[in-house]
Coordinates of C-alpha atoms and ligand atoms in Angstrom, one line a residue:
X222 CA 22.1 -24.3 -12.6
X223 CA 18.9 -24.8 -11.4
X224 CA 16.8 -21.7 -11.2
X225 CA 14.8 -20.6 -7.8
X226 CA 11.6 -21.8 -8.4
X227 CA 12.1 -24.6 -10.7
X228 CA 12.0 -27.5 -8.0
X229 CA 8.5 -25.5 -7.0
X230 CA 6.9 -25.5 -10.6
X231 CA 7.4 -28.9 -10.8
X232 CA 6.0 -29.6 -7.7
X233 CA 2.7 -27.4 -8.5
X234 CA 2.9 -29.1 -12.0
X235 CA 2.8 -32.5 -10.3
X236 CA -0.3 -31.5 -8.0
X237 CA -1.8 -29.1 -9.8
X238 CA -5.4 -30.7 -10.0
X239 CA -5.7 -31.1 -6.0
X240 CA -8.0 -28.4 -5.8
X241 CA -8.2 -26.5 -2.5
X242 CA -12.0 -28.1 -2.1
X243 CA -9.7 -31.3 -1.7
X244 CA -6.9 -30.2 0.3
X245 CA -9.4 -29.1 3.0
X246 CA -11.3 -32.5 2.8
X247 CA -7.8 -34.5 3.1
X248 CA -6.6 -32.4 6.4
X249 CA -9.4 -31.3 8.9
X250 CA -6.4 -29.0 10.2
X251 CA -6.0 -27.1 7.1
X252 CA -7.3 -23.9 8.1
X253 CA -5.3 -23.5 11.4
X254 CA -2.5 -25.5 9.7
X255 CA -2.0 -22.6 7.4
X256 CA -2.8 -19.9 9.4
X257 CA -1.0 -17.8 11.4
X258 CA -1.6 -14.7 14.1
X259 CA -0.4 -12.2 16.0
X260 CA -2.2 -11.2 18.9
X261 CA -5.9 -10.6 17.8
X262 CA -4.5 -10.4 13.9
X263 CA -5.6 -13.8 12.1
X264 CA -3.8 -14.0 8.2
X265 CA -5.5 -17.1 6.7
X266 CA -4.4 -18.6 3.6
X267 CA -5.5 -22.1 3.9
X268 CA -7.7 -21.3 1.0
X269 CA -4.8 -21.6 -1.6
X270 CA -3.0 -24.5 -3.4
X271 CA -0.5 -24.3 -1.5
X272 CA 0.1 -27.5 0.9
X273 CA 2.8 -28.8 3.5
X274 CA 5.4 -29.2 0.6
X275 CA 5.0 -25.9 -1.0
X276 CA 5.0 -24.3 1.8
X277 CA 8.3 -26.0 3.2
X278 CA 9.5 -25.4 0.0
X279 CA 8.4 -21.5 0.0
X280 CA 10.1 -21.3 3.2
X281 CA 13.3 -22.7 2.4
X282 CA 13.5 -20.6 -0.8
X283 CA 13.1 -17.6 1.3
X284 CA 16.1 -19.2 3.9
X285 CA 18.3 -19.7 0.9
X286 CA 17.6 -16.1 -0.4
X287 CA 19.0 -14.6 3.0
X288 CA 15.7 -12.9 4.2
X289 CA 16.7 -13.3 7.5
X290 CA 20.4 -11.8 6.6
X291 CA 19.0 -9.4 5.0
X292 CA 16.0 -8.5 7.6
X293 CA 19.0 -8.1 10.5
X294 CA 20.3 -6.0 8.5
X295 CA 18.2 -3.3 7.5
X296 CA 17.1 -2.9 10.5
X297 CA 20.7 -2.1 11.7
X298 CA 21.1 0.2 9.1
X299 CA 23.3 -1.4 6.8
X300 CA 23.1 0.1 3.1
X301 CA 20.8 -2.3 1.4
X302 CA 19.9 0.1 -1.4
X303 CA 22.7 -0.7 -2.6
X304 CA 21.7 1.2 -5.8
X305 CA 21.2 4.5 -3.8
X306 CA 23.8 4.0 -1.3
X307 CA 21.1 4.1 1.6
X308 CA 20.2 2.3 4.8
X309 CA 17.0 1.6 5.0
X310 CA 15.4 2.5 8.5
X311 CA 11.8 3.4 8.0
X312 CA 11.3 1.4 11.1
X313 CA 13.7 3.5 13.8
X314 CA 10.7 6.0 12.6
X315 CA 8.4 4.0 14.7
X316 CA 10.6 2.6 17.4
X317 CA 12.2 5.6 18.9
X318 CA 13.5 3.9 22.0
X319 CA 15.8 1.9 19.1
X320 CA 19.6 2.1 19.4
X321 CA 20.3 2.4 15.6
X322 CA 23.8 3.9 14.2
X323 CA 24.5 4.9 10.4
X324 CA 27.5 4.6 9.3
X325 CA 28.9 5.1 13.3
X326 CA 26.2 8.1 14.0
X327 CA 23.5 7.5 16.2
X328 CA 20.5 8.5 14.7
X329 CA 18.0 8.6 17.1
X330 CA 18.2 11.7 19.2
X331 CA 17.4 13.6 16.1
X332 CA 14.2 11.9 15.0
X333 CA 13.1 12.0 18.7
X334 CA 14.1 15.6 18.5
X335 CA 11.6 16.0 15.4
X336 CA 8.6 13.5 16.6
X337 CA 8.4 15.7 19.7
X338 CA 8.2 19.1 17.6
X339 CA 6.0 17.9 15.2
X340 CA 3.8 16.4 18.2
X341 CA 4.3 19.6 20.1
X342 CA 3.3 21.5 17.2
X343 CA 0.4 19.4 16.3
X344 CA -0.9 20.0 20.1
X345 CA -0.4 23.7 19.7
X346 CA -2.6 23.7 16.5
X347 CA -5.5 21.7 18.2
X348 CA -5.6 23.3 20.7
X349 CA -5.8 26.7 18.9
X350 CA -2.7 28.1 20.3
X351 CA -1.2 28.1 17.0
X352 CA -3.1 30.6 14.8
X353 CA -4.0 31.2 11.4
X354 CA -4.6 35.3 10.7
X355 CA -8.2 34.5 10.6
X356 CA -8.0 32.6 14.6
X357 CA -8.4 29.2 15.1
X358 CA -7.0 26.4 11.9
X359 CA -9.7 24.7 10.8
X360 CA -8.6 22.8 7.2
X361 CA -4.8 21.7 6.9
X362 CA -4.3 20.7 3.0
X363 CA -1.1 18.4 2.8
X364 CA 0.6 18.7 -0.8
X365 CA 2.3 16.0 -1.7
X366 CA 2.2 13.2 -4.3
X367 CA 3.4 9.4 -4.0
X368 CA 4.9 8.6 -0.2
X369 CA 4.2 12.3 0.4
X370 CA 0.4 11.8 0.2
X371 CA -0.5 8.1 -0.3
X372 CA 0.0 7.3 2.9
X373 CA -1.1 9.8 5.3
X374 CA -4.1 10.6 2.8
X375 CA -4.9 6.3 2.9
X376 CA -4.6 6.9 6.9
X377 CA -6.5 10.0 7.9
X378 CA -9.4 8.0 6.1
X379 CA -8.6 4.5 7.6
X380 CA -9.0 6.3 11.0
X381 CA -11.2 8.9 10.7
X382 CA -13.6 7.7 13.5
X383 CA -10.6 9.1 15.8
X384 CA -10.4 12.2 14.0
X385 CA -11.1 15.1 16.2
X386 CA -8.6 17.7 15.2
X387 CA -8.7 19.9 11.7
X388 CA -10.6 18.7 8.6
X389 CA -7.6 17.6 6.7
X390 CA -7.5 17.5 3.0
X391 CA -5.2 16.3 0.2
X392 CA -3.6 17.6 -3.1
X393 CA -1.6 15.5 -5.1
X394 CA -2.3 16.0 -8.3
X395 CA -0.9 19.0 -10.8
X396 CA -4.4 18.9 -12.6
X397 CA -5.4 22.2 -11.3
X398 CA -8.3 20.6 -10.7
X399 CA -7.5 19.4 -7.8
X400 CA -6.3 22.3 -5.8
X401 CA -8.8 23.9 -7.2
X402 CA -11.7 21.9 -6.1
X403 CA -9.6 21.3 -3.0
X404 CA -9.6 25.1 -2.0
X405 CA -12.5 26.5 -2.9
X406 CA -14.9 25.8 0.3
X407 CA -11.8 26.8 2.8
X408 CA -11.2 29.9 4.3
X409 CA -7.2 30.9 3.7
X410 CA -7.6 32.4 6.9
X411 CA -8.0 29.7 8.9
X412 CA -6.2 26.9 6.5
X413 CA -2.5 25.4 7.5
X414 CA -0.7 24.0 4.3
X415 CA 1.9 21.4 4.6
X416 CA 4.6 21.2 1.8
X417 CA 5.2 17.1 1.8
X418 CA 7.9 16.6 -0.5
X419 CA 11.2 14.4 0.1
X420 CA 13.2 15.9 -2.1
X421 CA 11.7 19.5 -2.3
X422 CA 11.5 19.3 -5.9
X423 CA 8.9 17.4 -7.1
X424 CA 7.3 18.9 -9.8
X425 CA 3.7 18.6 -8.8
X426 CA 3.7 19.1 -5.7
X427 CA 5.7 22.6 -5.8
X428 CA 3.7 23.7 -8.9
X429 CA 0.6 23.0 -6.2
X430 CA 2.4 24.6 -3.5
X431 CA 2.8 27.9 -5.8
X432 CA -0.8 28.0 -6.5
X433 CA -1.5 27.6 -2.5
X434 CA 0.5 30.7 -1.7
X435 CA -1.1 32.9 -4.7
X436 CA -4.3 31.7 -2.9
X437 CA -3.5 32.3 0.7
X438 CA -1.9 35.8 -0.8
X439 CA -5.1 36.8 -1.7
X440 CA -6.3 37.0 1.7
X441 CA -3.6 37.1 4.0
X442 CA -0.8 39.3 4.8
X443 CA 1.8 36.7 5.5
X444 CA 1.0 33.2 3.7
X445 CA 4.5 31.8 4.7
X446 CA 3.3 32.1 8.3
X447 CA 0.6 29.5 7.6
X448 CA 3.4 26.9 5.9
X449 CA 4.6 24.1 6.9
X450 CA 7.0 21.9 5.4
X451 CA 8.5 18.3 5.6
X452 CA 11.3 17.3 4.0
X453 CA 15.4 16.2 3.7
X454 CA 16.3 19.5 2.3
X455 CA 16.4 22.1 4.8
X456 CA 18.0 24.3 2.7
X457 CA 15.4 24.6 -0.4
X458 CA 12.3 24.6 2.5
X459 CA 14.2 27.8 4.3
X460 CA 14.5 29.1 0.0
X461 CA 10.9 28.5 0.0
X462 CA 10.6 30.9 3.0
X463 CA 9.1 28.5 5.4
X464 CA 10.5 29.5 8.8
X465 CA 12.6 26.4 10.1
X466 CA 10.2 26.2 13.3
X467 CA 7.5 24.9 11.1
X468 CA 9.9 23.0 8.9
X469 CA 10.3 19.0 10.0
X470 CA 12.8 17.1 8.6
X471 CA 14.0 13.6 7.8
X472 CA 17.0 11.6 6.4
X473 CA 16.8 10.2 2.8
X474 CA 17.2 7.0 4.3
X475 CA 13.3 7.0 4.6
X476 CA 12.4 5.9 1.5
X477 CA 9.3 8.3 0.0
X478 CA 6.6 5.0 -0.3
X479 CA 7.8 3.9 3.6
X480 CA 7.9 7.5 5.2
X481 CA 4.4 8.7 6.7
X482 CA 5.8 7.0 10.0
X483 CA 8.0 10.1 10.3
X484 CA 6.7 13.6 10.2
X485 CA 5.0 13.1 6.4
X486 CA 2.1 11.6 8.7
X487 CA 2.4 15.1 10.0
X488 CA -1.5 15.5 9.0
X489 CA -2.4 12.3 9.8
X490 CA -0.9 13.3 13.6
X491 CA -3.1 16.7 13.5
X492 CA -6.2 15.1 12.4
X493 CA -5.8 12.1 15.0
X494 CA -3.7 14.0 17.3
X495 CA -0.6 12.7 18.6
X496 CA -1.4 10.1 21.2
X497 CA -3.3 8.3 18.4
X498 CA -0.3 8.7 16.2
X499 CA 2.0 7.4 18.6
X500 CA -1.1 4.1 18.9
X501 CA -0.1 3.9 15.2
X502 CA 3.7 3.8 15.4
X503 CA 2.9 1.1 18.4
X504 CA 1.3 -0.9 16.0
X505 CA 4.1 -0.8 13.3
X506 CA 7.0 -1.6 15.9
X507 CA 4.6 -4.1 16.9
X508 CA 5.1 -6.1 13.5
X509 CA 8.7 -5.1 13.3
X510 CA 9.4 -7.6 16.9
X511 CA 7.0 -10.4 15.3
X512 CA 9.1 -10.1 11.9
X513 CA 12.4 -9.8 13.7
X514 CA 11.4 -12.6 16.5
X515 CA 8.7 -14.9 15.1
X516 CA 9.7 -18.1 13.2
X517 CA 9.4 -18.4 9.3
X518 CA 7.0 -20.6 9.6
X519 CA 5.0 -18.2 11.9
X520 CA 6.3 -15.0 10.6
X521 CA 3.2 -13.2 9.0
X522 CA 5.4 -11.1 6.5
X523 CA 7.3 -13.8 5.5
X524 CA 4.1 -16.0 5.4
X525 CA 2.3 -13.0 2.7
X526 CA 5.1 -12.8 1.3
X527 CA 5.2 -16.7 0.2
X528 CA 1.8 -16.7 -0.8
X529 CA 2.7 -13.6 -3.4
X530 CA 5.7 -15.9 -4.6
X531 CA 3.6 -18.7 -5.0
X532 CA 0.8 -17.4 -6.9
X533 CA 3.3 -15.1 -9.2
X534 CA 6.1 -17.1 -9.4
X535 CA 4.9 -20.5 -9.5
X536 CA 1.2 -20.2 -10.3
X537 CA 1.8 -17.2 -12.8
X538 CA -1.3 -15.3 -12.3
X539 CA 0.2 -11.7 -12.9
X540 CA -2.3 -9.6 -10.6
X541 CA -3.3 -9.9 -7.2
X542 CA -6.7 -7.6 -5.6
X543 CA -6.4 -6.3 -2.5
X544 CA -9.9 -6.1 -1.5
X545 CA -10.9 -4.8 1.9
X546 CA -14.3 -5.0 3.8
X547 CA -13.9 -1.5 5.0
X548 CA -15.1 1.6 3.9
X549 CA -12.7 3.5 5.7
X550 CA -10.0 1.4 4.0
X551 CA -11.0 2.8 0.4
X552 CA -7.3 4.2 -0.4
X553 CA -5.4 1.2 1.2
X554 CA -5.1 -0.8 -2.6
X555 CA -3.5 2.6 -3.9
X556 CA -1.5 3.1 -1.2
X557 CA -0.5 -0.7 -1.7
X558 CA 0.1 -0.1 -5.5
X559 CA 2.8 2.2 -4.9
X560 CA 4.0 0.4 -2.1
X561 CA 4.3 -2.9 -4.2
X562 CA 5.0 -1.8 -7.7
X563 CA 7.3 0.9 -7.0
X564 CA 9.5 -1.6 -4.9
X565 CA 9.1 -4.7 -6.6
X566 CA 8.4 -3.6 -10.0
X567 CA 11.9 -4.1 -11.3
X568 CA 13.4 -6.2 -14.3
X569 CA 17.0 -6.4 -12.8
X570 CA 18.2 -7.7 -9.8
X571 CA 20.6 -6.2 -7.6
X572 CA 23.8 -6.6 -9.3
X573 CA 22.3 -5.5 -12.7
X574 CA 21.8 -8.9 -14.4
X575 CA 18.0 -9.5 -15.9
X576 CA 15.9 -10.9 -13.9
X577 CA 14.9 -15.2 -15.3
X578 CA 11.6 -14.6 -13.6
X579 CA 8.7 -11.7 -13.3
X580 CA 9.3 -8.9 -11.4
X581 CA 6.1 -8.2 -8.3
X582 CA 2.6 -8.5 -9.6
X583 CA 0.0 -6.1 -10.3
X584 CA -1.5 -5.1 -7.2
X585 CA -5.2 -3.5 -7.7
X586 CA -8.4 -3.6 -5.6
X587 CA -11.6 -1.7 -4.4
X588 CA -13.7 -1.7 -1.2
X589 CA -15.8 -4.8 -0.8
X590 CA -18.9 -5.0 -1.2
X591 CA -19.0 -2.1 -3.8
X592 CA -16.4 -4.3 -6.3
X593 CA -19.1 -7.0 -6.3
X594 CA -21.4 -5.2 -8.2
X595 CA -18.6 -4.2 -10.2
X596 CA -14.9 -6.5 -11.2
X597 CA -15.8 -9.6 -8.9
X598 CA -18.0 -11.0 -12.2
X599 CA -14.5 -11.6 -14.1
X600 CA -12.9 -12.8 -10.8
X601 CA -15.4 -15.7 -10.6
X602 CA -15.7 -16.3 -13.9
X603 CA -13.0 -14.6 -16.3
X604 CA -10.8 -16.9 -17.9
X605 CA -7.5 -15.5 -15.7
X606 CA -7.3 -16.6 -12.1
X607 CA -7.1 -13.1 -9.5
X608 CA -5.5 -14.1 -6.8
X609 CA -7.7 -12.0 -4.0
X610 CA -7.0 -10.8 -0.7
X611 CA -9.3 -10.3 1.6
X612 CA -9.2 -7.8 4.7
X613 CA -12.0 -7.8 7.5
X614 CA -12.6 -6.2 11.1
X615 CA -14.3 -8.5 13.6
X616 CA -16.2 -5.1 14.8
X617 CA -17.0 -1.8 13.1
X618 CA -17.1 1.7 14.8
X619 CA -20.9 2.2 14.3
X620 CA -22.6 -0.1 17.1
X621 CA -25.8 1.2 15.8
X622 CA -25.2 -0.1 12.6
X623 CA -23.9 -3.6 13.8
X624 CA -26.4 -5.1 11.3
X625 CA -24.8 -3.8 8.8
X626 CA -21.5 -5.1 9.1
X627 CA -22.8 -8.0 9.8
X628 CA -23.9 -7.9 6.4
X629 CA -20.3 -6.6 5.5
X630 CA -19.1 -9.5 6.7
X631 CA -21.4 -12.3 5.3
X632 CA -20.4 -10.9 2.1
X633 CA -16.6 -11.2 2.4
X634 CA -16.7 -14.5 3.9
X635 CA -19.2 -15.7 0.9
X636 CA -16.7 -14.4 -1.7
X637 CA -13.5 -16.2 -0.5
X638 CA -16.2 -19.1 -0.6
X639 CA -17.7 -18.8 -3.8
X640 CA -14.5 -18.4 -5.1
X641 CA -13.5 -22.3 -4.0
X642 CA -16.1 -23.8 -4.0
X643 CA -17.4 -22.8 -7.5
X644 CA -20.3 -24.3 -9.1
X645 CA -20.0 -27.6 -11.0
X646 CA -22.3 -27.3 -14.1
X647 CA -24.3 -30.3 -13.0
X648 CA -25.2 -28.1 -9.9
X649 CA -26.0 -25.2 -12.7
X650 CA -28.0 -27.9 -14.6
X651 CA -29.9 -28.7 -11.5
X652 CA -30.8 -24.7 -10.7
X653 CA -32.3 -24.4 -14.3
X654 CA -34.1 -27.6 -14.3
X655 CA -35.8 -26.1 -11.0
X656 CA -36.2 -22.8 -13.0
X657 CA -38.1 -25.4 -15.3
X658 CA -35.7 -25.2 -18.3
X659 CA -35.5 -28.3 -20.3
X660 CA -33.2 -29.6 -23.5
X661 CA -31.1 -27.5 -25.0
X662 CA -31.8 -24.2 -23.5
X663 CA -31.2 -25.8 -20.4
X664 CA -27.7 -26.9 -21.5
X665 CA -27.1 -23.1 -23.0
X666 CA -28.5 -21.3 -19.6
X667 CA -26.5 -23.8 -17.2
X668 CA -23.4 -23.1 -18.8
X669 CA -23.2 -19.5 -18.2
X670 CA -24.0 -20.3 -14.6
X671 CA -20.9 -22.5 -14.1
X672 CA -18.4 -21.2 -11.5
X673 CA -14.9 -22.7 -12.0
X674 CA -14.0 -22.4 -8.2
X675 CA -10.8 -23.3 -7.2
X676 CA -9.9 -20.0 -7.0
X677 CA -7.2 -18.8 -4.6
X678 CA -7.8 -16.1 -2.0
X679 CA -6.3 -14.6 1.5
X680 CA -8.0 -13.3 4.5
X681 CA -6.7 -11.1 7.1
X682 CA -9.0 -10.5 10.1
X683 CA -8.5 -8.1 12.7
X684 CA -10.7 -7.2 16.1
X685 CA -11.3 -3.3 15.2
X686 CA -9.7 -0.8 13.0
X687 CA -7.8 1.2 15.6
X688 CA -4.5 3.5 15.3
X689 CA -2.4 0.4 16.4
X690 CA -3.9 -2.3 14.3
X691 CA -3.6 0.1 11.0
X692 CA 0.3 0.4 12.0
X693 CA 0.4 -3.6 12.4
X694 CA -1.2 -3.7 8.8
X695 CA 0.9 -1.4 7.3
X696 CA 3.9 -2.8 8.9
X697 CA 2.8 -6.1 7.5
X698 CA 2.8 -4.9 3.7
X699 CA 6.3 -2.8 4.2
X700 CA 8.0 -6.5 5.4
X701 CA 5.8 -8.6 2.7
X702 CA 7.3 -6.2 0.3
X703 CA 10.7 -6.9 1.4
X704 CA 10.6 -10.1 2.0
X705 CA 9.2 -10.8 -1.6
X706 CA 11.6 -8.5 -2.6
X707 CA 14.8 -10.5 -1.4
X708 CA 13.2 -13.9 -2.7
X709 CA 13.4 -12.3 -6.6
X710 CA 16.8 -10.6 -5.6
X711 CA 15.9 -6.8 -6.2
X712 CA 16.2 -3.3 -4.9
X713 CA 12.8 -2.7 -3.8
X714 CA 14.1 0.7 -2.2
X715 CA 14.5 2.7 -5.5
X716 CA 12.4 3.7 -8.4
X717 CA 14.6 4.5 -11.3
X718 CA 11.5 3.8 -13.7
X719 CA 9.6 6.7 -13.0
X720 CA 12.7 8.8 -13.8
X721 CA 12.1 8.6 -17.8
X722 CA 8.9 9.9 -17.8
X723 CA 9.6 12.9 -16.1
X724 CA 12.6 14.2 -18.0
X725 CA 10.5 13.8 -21.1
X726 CA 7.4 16.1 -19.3
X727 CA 9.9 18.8 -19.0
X728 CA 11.0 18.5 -22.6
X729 CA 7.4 18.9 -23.9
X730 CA 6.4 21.8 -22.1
X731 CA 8.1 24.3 -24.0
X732 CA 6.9 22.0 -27.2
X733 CA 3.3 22.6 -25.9
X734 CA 3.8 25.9 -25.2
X735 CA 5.2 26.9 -28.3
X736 CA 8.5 27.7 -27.7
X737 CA 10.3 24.4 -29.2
X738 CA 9.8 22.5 -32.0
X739 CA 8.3 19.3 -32.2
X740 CA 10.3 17.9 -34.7
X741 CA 12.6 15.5 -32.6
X742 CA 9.5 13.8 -31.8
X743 CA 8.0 10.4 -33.3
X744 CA 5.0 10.7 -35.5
X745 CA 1.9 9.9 -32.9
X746 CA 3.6 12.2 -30.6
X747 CA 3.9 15.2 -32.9
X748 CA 0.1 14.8 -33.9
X749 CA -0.9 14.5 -30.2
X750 CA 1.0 17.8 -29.8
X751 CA -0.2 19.2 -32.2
X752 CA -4.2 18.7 -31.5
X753 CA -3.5 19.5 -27.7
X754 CA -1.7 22.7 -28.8
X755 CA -5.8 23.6 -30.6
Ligands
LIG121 O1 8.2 9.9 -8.7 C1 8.2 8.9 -7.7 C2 8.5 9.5 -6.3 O2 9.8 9.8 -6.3 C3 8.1 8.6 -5.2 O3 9.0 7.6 -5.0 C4 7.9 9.6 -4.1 O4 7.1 9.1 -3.1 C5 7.2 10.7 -4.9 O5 7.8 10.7 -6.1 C6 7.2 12.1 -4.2 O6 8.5 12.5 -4.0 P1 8.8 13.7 -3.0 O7 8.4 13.3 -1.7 O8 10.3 13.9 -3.1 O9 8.1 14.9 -3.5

């Protein structure tokens, strides 16, 4: 039986030397020929190998793999986690005038019910109406870890030029050296924690939580009274003592990584307030119609998507860098990495079977232009081709500064250049010859000055980074996720792989605390134990 990608392999085998120099200088149309927008949004990826038959053959793998079945119906709430027996309905989060039923309920009354408290309760603390016992709350630290932080920490940053609301902060991690630093310039007084947690029992974030409450203790009669909580399970938030007015729920068919649409942005909504929230969500539903609506062809998710498959699957270059030309977008390629790899990072497919290609790449980036002066040597040069996405705003929010994103974005557009073009070594001969090199130190010098090219990158450009056009983003990578995820035939809605490592943290901490013995353990493990015991 032929396997999904073998007709493509042998098509990228049979024009692998067209470089992309080439493909633009055989079609004049290339770059709006593989292009494709959506309102003010431009995704370009007509610097890539892919050409006309690829990509007809991209989109008709993803026709055959049932994306568009399988788009129609998560979004009416059939149980595509099939390996958690869940819908999937992030989306209904961000289009609350939806219809959507599960399994015969209709769901939306109650996350209306729970957008309005949370946006009534943001208001009241704003506006000062809701108190901390010191007046006025002027820090909210959100403890969380994964989808309970990622993404409404990545956010708050993305848009803090419409912050005008309390300084929020976030604590993921159970180094105590993060609360820690976290805590020690607020006043507990005046400081609103949120308890982020899906499941209510993740072990960081409660062990965080803990340490909060000692510290709010410390200074304040009734700590509780400045908790919040968000979360599916009611009853172990009321256990904690949070008082169900502050408590804001949601159903676990919001998968952790695709939740800060629902009340886990509930800091992002309090930093931004709610009208900007409600911009974002905008912006979200706003991809959700082009995904549902648009045309393969035209379908931006779909079209990200492809490019992943292609460079993955059929080009086989295992990473891809998400580098944006944005400050404010520092914590979008960690926010991506959990996104990506805890969806598509899966060896099986969905009925169990292993899987006869790679699972989702390695998604990694930093802010341009910083990674220039850092990673972006071995991207020109390394001997292993990083497939690199670029993400620009037309306009930043400093007017004053104008020059300086014009600077921002001279250097993003000269890197997806570079990267093409390269630099023939006749070129590099010619530099040195100028530099007045002759003979063989010539030869040696040009050589190391030789750029490869052909390399592949991405670029999505957008007119400003607002609320709405960070939910069209986001929105974007959620589908491309999907969509990639359907093409290999996986669950990208569950994470059994971080489940091992766990279990075997809670088995070592009585080990490292003395109270168990080691002996069970394997031989590097025991002397690591043993050191970190002192
Ligand atoms: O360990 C992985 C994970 O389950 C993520 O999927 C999730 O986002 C994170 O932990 C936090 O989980 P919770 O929101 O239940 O605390």
């Amino acid at each position: 039986m032929p396997r999904r990608f073998d007709a493509l392999l042998q098509h990228r085998a049979a024009h692998e030397t067209a470089t992309i120099s080439a493909l633009f200088a055989s079609d004049p149309a290339r770059a709006s020929r593989f292009s494709a927008r959506l309102g003010d949004m431009l995704f370009d990826f007509s610097k890539t190998q892919i050409d006309a038959q690829a990509l007809d053959m991209l989109i008709e793998i993803s026709k055959r793999a049932g994306v568009e079945t399988y788009r129609d119906r998560m979004f009416s709430g059939a149980k595509i986690n099939e390996t958690e027996g869940r819908a999937v309905l992030h989306t209904a989060l961000r289009n609350l005038a939806a219809t959507v039923t599960v399994e015969g309920k209709d769901v939306m009354p109650e996350l209306r019910a729970t957008h309005a408290r949370a946006s009534q309760f943001a208001r009241d603390v704003r506006a000062g109406r809701f108190q901390g016992q010191g007046g006025a709350i002027t820090d909210v630290v959100n403890i969380g870890i994964g989808g309970s932080d990622l993404g409404p920490a990545m956010a708050a940053l993305a848009l803090a030029p419409f912050a005008d609301g309390p300084r929020c902060h976030f604590v993921s991690n159970v180094d105590g050296a993060h609360i820690a630093d976290t805590l020690k310039g607020l006043n507990p007084e005046t400081t609103l924690v949120i308890v982020a947690s899906k499941t209510f029992t993740t072990i960081e974030t409660m062990t965080n939580a803990d340490t909060a409450k000692r510290w709010m203790a410390a200074k304040v009669a009734n700590p509780a009274a400045q908790f919040a909580a968000v979360s599916t399970a009611a009853d172990k938030t009321a256990a904690y003592g949070i008082d169900a007015e502050r408590v804001f729920g949601f159903e676990d068919w919001v998968g952790g990584r695709y939740s800060m649409w629902g009340p886990i942005g509930l800091a992002l909504m309090l930093a931004v307030g709610p009208e900007d929230f409600d911009a974002f969500l905008a912006g979200g539903a706003d991809m959700d119609a082009h995904f549902r609506q648009a045309p393969l062809a035209q379908n931006l998710p779909v079209l990200l998507a492809l490019v992943g498959i292609w460079h993955n699957q059929v080009c086989g270059h295992a990473t891809r860098a998400v580098l944006p030309y944005d400050q404010r977008l520092a914590r979008l390629p960690a926010y991506l990495q959990q996104l990506e790899m805890e969806s598509n990072g899966k060896r099986v497919s969905m009925d169990g079977a292993d899987l006869p290609y790679h699972s989702g790449p390695v998604v990694w980036g930093e802010p341009g232009t910083n990674g220039q002066h850092a990673f972006y040597q071995l991207i020109h040069q390394g001997t292993r081709v990083v497939p690199c996405e670029f993400i620009l705003a037309r306009q930043g929010h400093e007017p004053e500064l104008a020059h300086q994103h014009l600077l921002l974005v001279a250097n993003c557009l000269a890197q997806s250049e570079a990267l093409m073009q390269g630099r023939s070594l006749d070129e590099a001969r010619a530099i040195m010859a100028k530099k007045g090199l002759t003979g063989a130190e010539l030869e040696r010098q040009a050589r190391h000055r030789v750029f490869p090219g052909n390399r592949p990158s991405t670029t999505l450009a957008i007119a400003r980074l607002t609320p709405f056009t960070l939910g069209q983003i986001i929105a974007l990578y959620e589908h491309r996720v999907f969509v990639e995820g359907v093409i290999l035939g996986i669950n990208s809605y569950d994470q059994w792989g971080v489940e091992l490592g766990k279990e075997l943290a809670l088995a070592l901490q009585p080990i490292l605390e003395g109270k168990a013995d080691a002996a069970g353990k394997d031989g590097s493990t025991r002397q690591l134990v043993e050191y970190l015991r002192g």
